[in-house]
Coordinates of C-alpha atoms (C1' of nucleotides) in Angstrom, one line a residue:
Chain Y
M1 CA -33.1 -8.4 -23.3
R2 CA -30.8 -5.8 -21.6
N3 CA -29.1 -6.2 -18.5
A4 CA -30.9 -3.4 -16.9
E5 CA -34.1 -4.3 -18.0
L6 CA -33.5 -7.4 -16.6
A7 CA -32.6 -6.5 -13.0
D8 CA -35.5 -3.8 -13.3
A9 CA -37.8 -6.8 -13.2
F10 CA -36.3 -9.0 -10.3
A11 CA -36.1 -5.7 -8.5
E12 CA -39.8 -5.6 -8.8
L13 CA -40.4 -9.0 -8.1
G14 CA -38.3 -8.5 -4.7
D15 CA -40.7 -5.7 -4.1
L16 CA -44.1 -7.6 -5.0
Y17 CA -42.7 -10.4 -2.8
E18 CA -42.5 -7.7 0.0
L19 CA -45.6 -6.1 -0.2
D20 CA -47.2 -10.2 0.1
G21 CA -45.0 -10.4 3.3
A22 CA -42.3 -12.7 2.4
I23 CA -39.3 -13.0 4.8
V24 CA -36.9 -10.4 4.3
H25 CA -34.2 -12.9 3.2
R26 CA -35.8 -13.5 0.1
V27 CA -36.6 -10.2 -0.6
L28 CA -33.1 -9.6 -0.1
A29 CA -32.2 -12.5 -2.6
Y30 CA -33.8 -11.1 -5.0
R31 CA -32.6 -7.3 -5.0
N32 CA -29.1 -9.1 -4.7
A33 CA -29.9 -10.7 -7.9
A34 CA -31.2 -7.9 -9.2
K35 CA -27.8 -6.1 -8.3
A36 CA -25.7 -9.1 -9.9
I37 CA -27.7 -8.6 -13.0
R38 CA -27.1 -4.9 -13.2
E39 CA -23.6 -5.0 -12.8
A40 CA -22.8 -7.9 -15.0
P41 CA -20.0 -7.1 -17.2
V42 CA -21.5 -8.9 -20.2
S43 CA -25.1 -9.7 -21.6
V44 CA -27.1 -11.7 -18.7
A45 CA -29.7 -12.6 -21.3
E46 CA -27.0 -14.4 -23.2
L47 CA -25.3 -15.9 -20.2
A48 CA -29.0 -17.5 -19.2
R49 CA -29.8 -18.9 -22.9
R50 CA -26.4 -20.8 -22.2
G51 CA -27.3 -22.1 -18.9
R52 CA -24.6 -20.4 -17.3
A53 CA -26.5 -17.8 -15.1
Q54 CA -25.8 -19.3 -12.0
E55 CA -22.8 -17.9 -12.4
L56 CA -23.3 -14.5 -11.1
P57 CA -23.2 -14.2 -7.4
G58 CA -26.7 -14.4 -5.7
V59 CA -28.1 -16.6 -8.7
G60 CA -29.5 -19.8 -8.0
K61 CA -31.4 -22.4 -9.6
T62 CA -34.8 -20.5 -9.0
I63 CA -33.5 -17.4 -9.9
A64 CA -31.8 -18.5 -12.9
E65 CA -34.8 -20.3 -13.9
K66 CA -36.9 -17.3 -13.8
I67 CA -34.6 -15.3 -16.4
V68 CA -35.1 -17.9 -18.5
A69 CA -38.5 -17.9 -18.5
L70 CA -38.7 -13.9 -18.7
L71 CA -36.8 -14.0 -21.9
D72 CA -39.0 -16.4 -23.2
T73 CA -42.5 -15.2 -22.5
G74 CA -41.9 -11.5 -21.5
S75 CA -42.8 -11.6 -17.8
I76 CA -42.3 -14.2 -14.7
P77 CA -45.2 -15.9 -13.7
S78 CA -44.8 -15.5 -9.9
A79 CA -44.7 -11.8 -10.6
E80 CA -47.8 -11.9 -12.6
K81 CA -49.8 -14.0 -9.9
L82 CA -48.5 -11.5 -7.2
K83 CA -49.9 -8.4 -9.4
R84 CA -53.4 -10.0 -9.5
K85 CA -53.5 -10.0 -5.9
F86 CA -52.6 -6.3 -5.4
P87 CA -51.9 -3.6 -8.0
A88 CA -48.0 -2.7 -8.9
T89 CA -48.5 0.3 -8.0
L90 CA -48.6 0.0 -4.3
V91 CA -44.9 -0.1 -4.5
E92 CA -45.4 3.9 -5.0
L93 CA -46.8 4.3 -2.0
T94 CA -43.7 2.8 0.0
R95 CA -41.5 6.2 -1.5
I96 CA -43.7 8.2 0.9
P97 CA -41.3 8.2 4.1
G98 CA -42.8 6.4 7.1
L99 CA -44.7 4.1 5.0
G100 CA -43.0 0.8 4.4
P101 CA -44.4 -2.1 2.6
K102 CA -46.1 -3.9 5.8
R103 CA -47.9 -0.5 6.3
A104 CA -48.8 -0.1 2.4
R105 CA -50.2 -3.5 2.4
K106 CA -52.3 -2.8 5.5
L107 CA -53.9 0.4 3.6
Y108 CA -55.0 -2.1 0.6
D109 CA -56.0 -4.6 2.7
D110 CA -58.2 -2.6 4.8
L111 CA -59.2 0.6 2.8
G112 CA -58.3 -0.5 -0.9
I113 CA -55.8 2.1 -1.3
G114 CA -53.6 0.9 -4.3
T115 CA -52.2 4.5 -5.8
L116 CA -51.1 7.7 -4.6
E117 CA -54.2 9.7 -5.4
E118 CA -56.3 7.0 -3.8
L119 CA -54.0 7.9 -0.8
R120 CA -54.4 11.4 -0.7
H121 CA -58.1 11.1 -0.7
A122 CA -58.1 8.9 2.2
A123 CA -55.6 11.2 4.3
E124 CA -57.8 14.3 3.1
S125 CA -61.1 12.8 4.2
G126 CA -59.7 11.3 7.2
T127 CA -60.8 7.6 6.4
L128 CA -57.1 7.0 7.1
S129 CA -57.3 7.0 10.9
D130 CA -59.8 4.4 10.5
V131 CA -56.7 1.9 9.8
P132 CA -55.1 0.5 13.4
G133 CA -51.8 2.2 13.7
F134 CA -52.4 5.1 11.7
G135 CA -53.0 8.0 13.7
P136 CA -53.4 11.6 12.9
K137 CA -49.3 12.3 12.5
A138 CA -49.6 9.9 9.6
A139 CA -52.5 11.5 7.2
E140 CA -50.2 14.9 7.8
N141 CA -47.3 12.8 7.0
V142 CA -48.6 11.8 3.5
L143 CA -50.0 15.1 2.8
A144 CA -47.0 16.9 3.9
A145 CA -44.9 14.3 1.4
L146 CA -47.1 14.6 -1.7
A147 CA -47.0 18.5 -1.3
A148 CA -43.2 18.2 -1.0
G149 CA -43.6 16.7 -4.3
A150 CA -43.6 12.7 -3.7
D151 CA -44.8 11.0 -7.3
G152 CA -44.0 7.4 -6.3
R153 CA -40.5 7.4 -8.0
P154 CA -37.3 6.9 -6.0
R155 CA -35.7 10.1 -5.5
R156 CA -33.5 11.4 -7.9
R157 CA -29.9 10.9 -7.5
I158 CA -27.1 13.6 -8.2
L159 CA -24.1 13.0 -10.0
L160 CA -21.0 12.4 -7.5
S161 CA -19.3 16.0 -9.0
K162 CA -22.2 17.9 -7.4
A163 CA -22.4 15.9 -4.3
L164 CA -18.9 16.2 -3.6
T165 CA -18.3 19.8 -4.1
V166 CA -21.3 20.4 -1.5
A167 CA -20.2 17.8 0.7
E168 CA -16.4 18.9 0.8
D169 CA -17.6 22.8 1.2
L170 CA -19.9 22.0 4.2
A171 CA -16.9 19.6 5.9
E172 CA -14.8 22.3 5.3
A173 CA -17.1 25.0 6.8
L174 CA -17.6 22.7 9.7
R175 CA -14.0 22.1 10.6
E176 CA -13.6 25.9 11.1
H177 CA -16.1 26.0 14.2
P178 CA -13.8 25.7 17.2
A179 CA -16.1 23.0 18.6
A180 CA -14.8 20.7 15.6
D181 CA -12.3 18.4 16.2
R182 CA -12.3 15.8 13.0
V183 CA -14.7 16.3 10.3
E184 CA -14.8 13.9 7.2
V185 CA -17.0 12.9 3.9
A186 CA -18.4 9.6 4.3
G187 CA -21.1 7.8 2.6
S188 CA -21.4 7.0 -1.1
A189 CA -19.7 10.3 -1.8
R190 CA -16.4 9.0 -0.2
R191 CA -16.8 6.0 -2.0
G192 CA -16.9 7.7 -5.1
T193 CA -20.0 6.0 -6.7
E194 CA -21.3 7.7 -10.0
T195 CA -24.6 9.1 -8.4
V196 CA -25.3 9.9 -4.9
K197 CA -28.8 10.2 -3.1
D198 CA -27.6 11.8 0.0
L199 CA -24.5 13.0 2.2
D200 CA -23.1 11.8 5.2
L201 CA -20.6 13.5 7.4
V202 CA -18.8 12.5 10.7
A203 CA -17.2 14.3 13.2
T204 CA -15.7 14.1 16.4
A205 CA -16.1 17.4 18.8
H206 CA -15.1 18.8 22.0
D207 CA -18.6 20.3 22.1
A208 CA -21.0 18.3 20.3
R209 CA -24.2 20.3 20.7
A210 CA -22.5 23.4 19.3
L211 CA -21.3 21.7 16.4
S212 CA -24.6 20.4 15.7
D213 CA -26.3 23.8 16.2
A214 CA -23.6 25.6 13.7
F215 CA -24.1 22.8 11.4
A216 CA -27.8 23.6 11.4
G217 CA -26.7 27.4 10.8
L218 CA -25.0 26.9 7.9
S219 CA -25.9 28.7 4.5
A220 CA -26.0 26.1 2.6
V221 CA -28.5 24.3 4.8
S222 CA -32.0 25.3 4.2
D223 CA -34.3 22.8 6.6
V224 CA -33.1 21.2 10.0
G225 CA -34.8 17.8 10.6
S226 CA -33.3 17.2 13.9
S227 CA -30.5 18.3 15.6
G228 CA -28.7 17.1 19.2
E229 CA -25.4 15.7 20.8
A230 CA -25.5 12.6 18.5
G231 CA -25.7 14.7 15.3
A232 CA -28.1 16.5 13.1
R233 CA -30.1 15.8 9.9
A234 CA -30.7 19.0 7.4
L235 CA -31.9 19.3 3.9
T236 CA -29.7 21.7 1.6
H237 CA -31.0 24.4 -0.6
N238 CA -30.3 22.4 -3.8
G239 CA -32.7 19.5 -2.1
L240 CA -29.7 17.2 -0.8
S241 CA -30.2 15.7 2.8
V242 CA -27.2 15.7 4.7
D243 CA -26.4 13.5 7.8
L244 CA -24.0 14.6 10.3
K245 CA -23.4 12.2 12.9
I246 CA -21.1 13.3 15.9
V247 CA -19.3 10.5 18.4
P248 CA -16.3 10.7 20.8
P249 CA -12.5 10.6 19.5
R250 CA -12.2 7.4 20.4
N251 CA -15.0 5.9 18.3
F252 CA -13.8 7.9 15.4
G253 CA -12.8 5.0 13.5
N254 CA -16.1 2.7 14.0
L255 CA -18.1 6.0 12.7
L256 CA -16.3 6.7 9.5
Q257 CA -16.2 2.8 8.7
H258 CA -19.9 2.4 9.4
F259 CA -21.2 5.3 7.7
S260 CA -18.8 4.7 4.8
G261 CA -20.4 1.9 3.5
S262 CA -21.5 0.1 1.6
K263 CA -24.5 -1.4 3.3
R264 CA -23.5 -4.2 1.3
H265 CA -20.0 -4.1 2.4
N266 CA -21.0 -3.8 5.9
E267 CA -23.5 -6.5 6.0
A268 CA -20.7 -9.0 4.3
L269 CA -18.2 -7.5 6.4
R270 CA -20.5 -8.1 9.9
A271 CA -21.5 -11.8 8.7
D272 CA -18.2 -12.8 8.8
A273 CA -17.3 -11.3 12.1
V274 CA -20.4 -13.0 13.4
R275 CA -18.3 -16.5 12.3
R276 CA -15.3 -15.2 14.1
G277 CA -17.6 -14.5 17.5
L278 CA -17.3 -10.7 16.6
H279 CA -20.0 -8.1 16.4
V280 CA -19.3 -4.6 14.5
S281 CA -21.3 -1.6 15.2
E282 CA -20.8 2.2 14.8
Y283 CA -19.7 1.9 18.5
G284 CA -17.3 -0.7 18.3
V285 CA -16.1 -4.2 18.0
T286 CA -17.4 -6.6 20.5
D287 CA -15.9 -9.7 21.4
D288 CA -18.4 -13.0 22.3
S289 CA -15.8 -14.7 24.4
T290 CA -14.9 -11.9 26.7
G291 CA -17.7 -9.4 26.2
T292 CA -15.0 -6.4 25.9
T293 CA -15.8 -3.8 23.2
H294 CA -12.6 -2.5 21.2
S295 CA -13.2 1.2 20.3
C296 CA -11.2 2.3 17.2
T297 CA -9.9 5.5 16.5
T298 CA -9.1 4.8 13.0
E299 CA -10.6 2.4 10.4
A300 CA -7.7 0.6 10.1
E301 CA -7.8 -0.7 13.6
V302 CA -11.3 -2.2 12.7
Y303 CA -10.1 -3.9 9.9
E304 CA -7.2 -5.2 11.8
L305 CA -9.5 -6.2 14.4
L306 CA -11.2 -8.6 11.8
G307 CA -7.7 -9.8 10.7
M308 CA -8.3 -7.6 7.2
A309 CA -6.0 -5.3 5.8
Y310 CA -7.3 -1.7 5.4
I311 CA -9.7 -1.5 2.6
E312 CA -10.1 1.7 0.7
P313 CA -13.4 3.2 0.0
E314 CA -13.7 2.8 -2.9
L315 CA -13.4 -1.1 -2.8
R316 CA -16.3 -1.6 -0.2
E317 CA -18.9 -2.5 -2.6
D318 CA -19.1 -6.3 -1.5
R319 CA -17.2 -7.3 -5.0
G320 CA -14.4 -9.5 -3.2
E321 CA -12.6 -6.9 -1.4
L322 CA -13.4 -8.6 2.0
R323 CA -11.5 -12.1 1.1
A324 CA -9.0 -10.3 -0.9
A325 CA -8.3 -8.3 2.4
A326 CA -8.6 -11.3 4.2
E327 CA -6.2 -12.8 2.2
G328 CA -3.9 -9.9 1.8
R329 CA -4.1 -9.7 -2.0
L330 CA -5.8 -6.2 -2.3
P331 CA -4.4 -4.3 -5.1
E332 CA -2.1 -1.4 -4.7
L333 CA -4.8 0.9 -6.0
L334 CA -3.9 3.9 -8.9
R335 CA -3.6 7.3 -7.1
L336 CA -4.3 10.5 -8.9
E337 CA -0.6 11.7 -8.9
D338 CA 0.3 8.6 -10.6
L339 CA -0.9 10.3 -13.7
R340 CA 2.3 11.5 -16.1
G341 CA -0.1 12.9 -18.9
D342 CA -3.2 14.1 -20.4
L343 CA -4.5 12.8 -23.7
H344 CA -7.6 13.7 -24.5
C345 CA -8.7 17.7 -24.4
H346 CA -10.0 20.2 -26.7
T347 CA -9.2 23.9 -27.5
T348 CA -11.0 26.6 -29.3
A349 CA -10.4 25.2 -32.5
S350 CA -13.3 22.6 -32.1
D351 CA -15.3 23.1 -29.1
G352 CA -13.2 23.8 -26.2
R353 CA -12.7 27.6 -24.8
N354 CA -9.1 27.8 -24.1
S355 CA -6.0 28.1 -26.5
I356 CA -3.3 25.6 -26.9
E357 CA -0.9 27.4 -24.5
Q358 CA -3.6 28.1 -22.3
M359 CA -4.2 24.1 -22.0
A360 CA -0.5 23.4 -21.9
R361 CA 0.1 25.4 -19.0
G362 CA -2.9 24.2 -17.4
A363 CA -1.6 20.6 -17.7
Q364 CA 1.8 21.9 -16.5
R365 CA 0.3 23.3 -13.3
R366 CA -1.2 19.9 -12.8
G367 CA 2.4 18.4 -12.7
Y368 CA 2.0 16.9 -16.2
S369 CA 5.2 16.1 -18.5
Y370 CA 3.2 15.8 -21.0
V371 CA -0.5 16.5 -23.0
A372 CA -2.2 15.6 -25.9
I373 CA -4.4 18.5 -27.8
T374 CA -6.9 16.1 -29.6
D375 CA -9.9 18.6 -31.0
H376 CA -13.0 17.1 -32.7
S377 CA -12.8 16.3 -36.2
A378 CA -14.7 17.3 -39.4
S379 CA -18.1 15.4 -38.9
H380 CA -18.8 14.7 -34.9
G381 CA -22.3 17.0 -35.7
F382 CA -21.6 20.0 -33.2
G383 CA -18.8 22.5 -32.2
N384 CA -16.6 23.7 -35.0
H385 CA -15.1 21.3 -37.6
V386 CA -11.8 20.9 -37.9
S387 CA -11.2 20.5 -41.8
P388 CA -8.0 18.5 -42.6
D389 CA -6.3 21.8 -43.5
D390 CA -7.5 23.2 -40.2
L391 CA -5.8 20.5 -38.5
R392 CA -2.7 20.7 -40.7
R393 CA -2.4 24.2 -40.0
Q394 CA -3.3 22.9 -35.8
I395 CA -0.4 20.6 -35.9
E396 CA 2.1 23.4 -36.9
R397 CA 0.6 25.7 -33.9
V398 CA 1.0 22.7 -31.5
R399 CA 4.7 22.2 -33.1
E400 CA 5.1 26.0 -31.9
V401 CA 3.8 25.9 -28.7
D402 CA 5.3 22.7 -27.7
A403 CA 8.7 24.4 -28.8
G404 CA 8.2 27.4 -26.6
L405 CA 7.5 25.8 -23.6
E406 CA 9.9 24.1 -21.1
G407 CA 9.3 21.1 -18.9
I408 CA 6.3 19.8 -21.0
T409 CA 5.5 17.8 -24.2
V410 CA 2.8 19.0 -26.1
L411 CA 1.4 16.4 -28.6
A412 CA -0.3 16.9 -32.0
G413 CA -3.6 14.4 -31.8
T414 CA -7.3 14.4 -32.6
E415 CA -10.1 12.8 -31.6
V416 CA -11.1 11.5 -34.6
N417 CA -14.8 10.5 -35.4
V418 CA -15.6 7.1 -36.1
L419 CA -18.1 6.7 -38.9
P420 CA -20.6 4.1 -39.2
D421 CA -18.5 1.6 -41.4
G422 CA -15.7 1.8 -38.5
S423 CA -13.3 3.8 -40.3
P424 CA -12.0 7.3 -38.9
D425 CA -13.0 10.4 -40.9
Y426 CA -9.5 12.0 -41.6
D427 CA -7.4 10.2 -44.3
D428 CA -4.5 7.9 -43.2
D429 CA -1.7 10.2 -44.4
L430 CA -3.0 12.9 -42.1
L431 CA -3.3 10.8 -39.3
A432 CA 0.4 9.6 -39.8
E433 CA 1.5 13.1 -38.9
L434 CA 0.1 12.9 -35.5
D435 CA 1.2 12.1 -32.2
W436 CA -1.7 10.7 -31.0
V437 CA -5.0 9.6 -32.1
I438 CA -8.1 8.8 -30.2
A439 CA -11.2 7.7 -31.8
S440 CA -14.8 7.9 -30.7
V441 CA -18.5 7.2 -31.6
H442 CA -20.3 10.7 -32.0
T443 CA -23.1 9.5 -34.4
S444 CA -25.5 6.9 -35.8
F445 CA -25.9 5.4 -31.9
R446 CA -28.5 3.5 -33.1
M447 CA -27.1 0.6 -34.8
S448 CA -27.7 -3.2 -33.8
E449 CA -25.2 -4.3 -31.3
R450 CA -23.7 -6.7 -33.9
E451 CA -23.0 -3.5 -36.3
M452 CA -21.7 -1.4 -33.5
T453 CA -19.5 -3.9 -32.4
D454 CA -18.2 -4.6 -35.8
R455 CA -17.6 -0.9 -36.2
M456 CA -15.8 -0.6 -32.8
V457 CA -13.8 -3.6 -33.5
R458 CA -12.7 -2.1 -37.1
A459 CA -11.5 1.2 -35.5
I460 CA -9.4 -0.6 -32.5
E461 CA -7.6 -2.7 -35.5
H462 CA -7.1 0.3 -37.5
P463 CA -3.0 0.7 -37.1
L464 CA -3.1 4.6 -36.5
I465 CA -5.4 4.4 -33.5
D466 CA -4.4 5.0 -30.7
A467 CA -7.2 4.6 -28.1
I468 CA -11.1 4.3 -28.1
G469 CA -12.7 7.7 -26.2
H470 CA -15.5 6.8 -24.1
P471 CA -16.1 3.5 -25.4
T472 CA -20.0 3.2 -24.4
G473 CA -21.5 6.4 -25.1
R474 CA -23.0 6.2 -21.8
L475 CA -24.4 9.4 -20.0
I476 CA -24.9 8.7 -16.4
E477 CA -28.4 9.1 -15.7
R478 CA -29.3 10.2 -18.8
R479 CA -28.0 8.0 -21.9
E480 CA -27.9 4.0 -21.7
P481 CA -24.8 2.7 -23.9
Y482 CA -25.4 1.9 -26.9
A483 CA -25.5 -1.7 -27.8
V484 CA -22.0 -3.1 -28.3
N485 CA -20.8 -6.4 -27.3
L486 CA -18.0 -5.2 -24.8
E487 CA -16.2 -8.8 -24.6
R488 CA -15.7 -8.6 -28.3
V489 CA -14.2 -4.9 -28.0
V490 CA -12.1 -5.5 -24.8
A491 CA -10.7 -8.4 -26.6
A492 CA -9.7 -6.6 -30.1
A493 CA -8.6 -4.0 -28.0
A494 CA -6.0 -6.4 -25.4
E495 CA -4.8 -7.9 -29.1
A496 CA -4.6 -5.0 -31.1
R497 CA -2.7 -2.9 -28.1
T498 CA -5.3 -0.2 -28.7
F499 CA -6.1 1.7 -25.5
L500 CA -9.5 2.0 -23.6
E501 CA -10.5 5.1 -22.4
I502 CA -11.5 6.0 -18.4
N503 CA -13.4 9.2 -19.8
G504 CA -13.2 11.5 -16.9
N505 CA -15.9 13.8 -17.2
P506 CA -18.1 13.0 -14.4
D507 CA -21.2 12.5 -17.0
R508 CA -19.5 10.0 -18.4
R509 CA -17.0 7.9 -16.5
D510 CA -16.5 5.7 -19.7
L511 CA -15.6 2.7 -19.3
S512 CA -17.6 2.5 -16.1
E513 CA -16.0 0.9 -13.0
I514 CA -17.5 -2.8 -14.3
H515 CA -16.3 -2.6 -17.6
A516 CA -13.0 -1.2 -16.9
R517 CA -12.2 -4.2 -14.4
M518 CA -13.4 -6.4 -16.8
A519 CA -11.1 -4.8 -19.6
A520 CA -8.1 -4.8 -17.1
E521 CA -9.0 -8.4 -16.2
A522 CA -8.8 -9.2 -20.2
G523 CA -5.4 -7.7 -20.6
A524 CA -6.4 -4.5 -22.4
T525 CA -4.8 -1.1 -21.4
I526 CA -7.0 1.5 -20.0
V527 CA -6.3 5.7 -20.6
I528 CA -7.2 7.9 -18.3
D529 CA -8.4 11.4 -19.8
S530 CA -9.8 14.6 -18.7
D531 CA -11.8 15.5 -22.0
A532 CA -11.5 19.1 -20.9
H533 CA -13.1 21.6 -22.9
G534 CA -11.4 24.4 -20.8
V535 CA -8.6 24.6 -18.0
E536 CA -10.9 24.3 -15.4
T537 CA -12.2 21.0 -16.6
Q538 CA -8.7 19.2 -16.9
A539 CA -9.1 18.6 -13.1
N540 CA -12.0 16.1 -14.2
V541 CA -9.6 13.6 -14.6
R542 CA -10.1 13.1 -10.6
Y543 CA -13.2 11.2 -11.6
G544 CA -11.6 8.8 -14.3
V545 CA -9.1 7.9 -11.3
I546 CA -12.0 7.4 -8.8
T547 CA -13.6 5.2 -11.6
A548 CA -10.4 3.3 -12.2
R549 CA -9.9 2.8 -8.2
R550 CA -13.9 1.7 -8.1
A551 CA -12.2 -0.8 -11.1
W552 CA -9.7 -2.6 -8.6
L553 CA -7.0 -0.9 -11.3
T554 CA -3.4 -0.2 -10.3
A555 CA -0.9 2.2 -12.0
A556 CA 0.4 -0.9 -14.1
H557 CA -2.9 -1.3 -15.7
V558 CA -3.1 2.4 -17.0
A559 CA -1.3 3.6 -20.1
N560 CA -0.3 7.1 -18.8
T561 CA 1.2 6.6 -15.7
R562 CA 4.3 6.1 -18.0
E563 CA 6.6 8.6 -19.7
W564 CA 5.3 9.2 -22.8
P565 CA 8.3 7.5 -24.8
E566 CA 7.4 4.4 -22.6
L567 CA 3.6 4.8 -23.6
L568 CA 4.7 4.8 -27.1
E569 CA 6.5 0.8 -26.4
L570 CA 2.9 0.1 -25.0
R571 CA 0.6 1.1 -27.7
G572 CA 0.0 -1.0 -31.2
R573 CA 2.2 1.0 -33.4
G574 CA 5.9 1.8 -33.6
A575 CA 6.9 5.1 -33.8
D576 CA 6.5 5.0 -37.8
G577 CA 2.6 4.0 -37.4
S578 CA 3.5 0.5 -38.3
R579 CA 1.9 -2.5 -36.0
P580 CA 4.9 -4.5 -34.3
Chain V
dG1 C1' -33.8 -17.7 -2.4
dC2 C1' -29.0 -18.3 -1.5
dC3 C1' -24.8 -20.8 0.3
dG4 C1' -21.2 -23.3 2.8
dT5 C1' -12.4 -23.4 5.1
dT6 C1' -17.6 -24.7 10.9
dT7 C1' -22.9 -26.1 7.2
dT8 C1' -26.7 -29.4 1.5
dC9 C1' -30.0 -27.6 6.4
dG10 C1' -30.1 -23.4 9.1
dG11 C1' -28.8 -19.8 9.0
dC12 C1' -28.5 -15.0 6.6
dC13 C1' -26.1 -7.6 10.7
dC14 C1' -26.7 -4.0 13.7
dG15 C1' -28.7 0.0 16.0
dA16 C1' -32.1 4.2 16.1
dC17 C1' -36.3 6.5 16.0
dT18 C1' -41.2 6.7 15.5
dG19 C1' -45.7 7.1 16.5
dT20 C1' -49.1 4.7 18.2
dT21 C1' -49.2 2.4 22.0
dT22 C1' -49.6 0.2 27.1
dT23 C1' -44.5 -3.0 25.2
dC24 C1' -43.2 -2.5 20.1
dA25 C1' -43.5 -3.2 15.2
dG26 C1' -42.2 -0.9 11.2
dT27 C1' -39.1 1.9 9.3
dC28 C1' -35.1 4.1 8.0
dG29 C1' -29.9 4.4 7.2

DNA sequence: GCCGTTTTCGGCCCGACTGTTTTCAGTCG
């Protein structure tokens, strides 16, 4: 059973306990455990089989036993028991704004409402208002939500790249307003999570009301919920909910820190602060002993008051950053400008849109000193096939472009397909003519974990393969990673000194932040690439860097922070193609 | 239910808003 399935089961159990009226801390315990299981870099099923599930943060004796029960019998007894008390579909009611677990449960107990359809009938017929606490507004609210397309599923999350574009445009438009002082993107978009549910903007202003009104009038905004001195909430035309919060300049640091989250980071931060007699909120840091509240114009002041070094937004996920900040051992995170080259991009030879020269000049404009041209090989199943003879001609053209360009080294490479048996689909003598070989799995995804792992390890151990492209094959929100034992893959990569890619395509970000952190800790070297299919997507490397930062990576962990000659010394083969 | 450089038991973040109320619980971020 996969981590995602296990995590879903415990998240559901948390929901069920909440509907059953359990104390919030118990509910939270199940949700914390679900998150830990979801984010575990290793198979939790295997971990649990070996009796080691309690190594996960938030998993204790009880939940560890329930994991084993779920693996043995396919269900958790306590969850089955709760489902006999009320229908599991009751959770769908809580996805209606204004309906939480308490009120949903009341509807079931009083009217027997267990599905959205039954809720609709009750709202339409007026029986809903028979329930104490449900007035005319409640029925109106239910019908409006259903009409707006509420279907009981959690609201769809959108990809970071789309969210950031909208957020940055909105922030820029607000900054141009005369009443604006400071405007910043906060929330999960600032932290760089893979997907985003809604946007948070924070601001200071000379005239808060005027800025709030200006926000409501922006062309990207379709509906305005509320608007006033403290800010506004609105919906963009593409359905993204945006919160603008405005405070006086002296509180900007408190506000930005608070609304950058994550929720879990802030909760842990505050719990830690309470132990020192301090209370943290978006309005300041209050000292119990003196009763004074400190306003912070910057986030750094907030962390300093708590005895911590400044924590970069990408690290604020309650994954050990608070302790590291208190002990002064936070990593110096990789920056975009640390990258010296891009080692994965495509041209019109396969499925790209630009020529070798255009891609090379694009790389040069980004300040790189080298770029590898890595078109698809002959059997990947989409775009143009690059036959061995095509590749030989492509190498010649790369050499010509390289000779004609000053200040950037253009490298001849390929993104060679890894066949089901783990071998590349070009012959070794052809691969040996290339400067750089990245190998990726593009076909036969549905192998068993054992077969897929063997396949990848064989590719990693191939002396002419320099890096593994998008190592898990996942597409965010669209396709799960293929079944593969990443512990073995990472160990093999560290041993063979074959690099593992963080692919910067915002749909991929593969390795993920979780896997990249695990890989780096295991001693594997990372390479961050754009996988650009045109000049304009060379900038996608940004998402690779954000992923790396969220994985706690420094420049030292990443091969292409080196100049090309130094990078050659890192990889697992000599200039003659041999293993060192 | 989890967890411990104040604890193996007693804690476990903070504030705003809303609708339905006669003083606030539930919801939300």
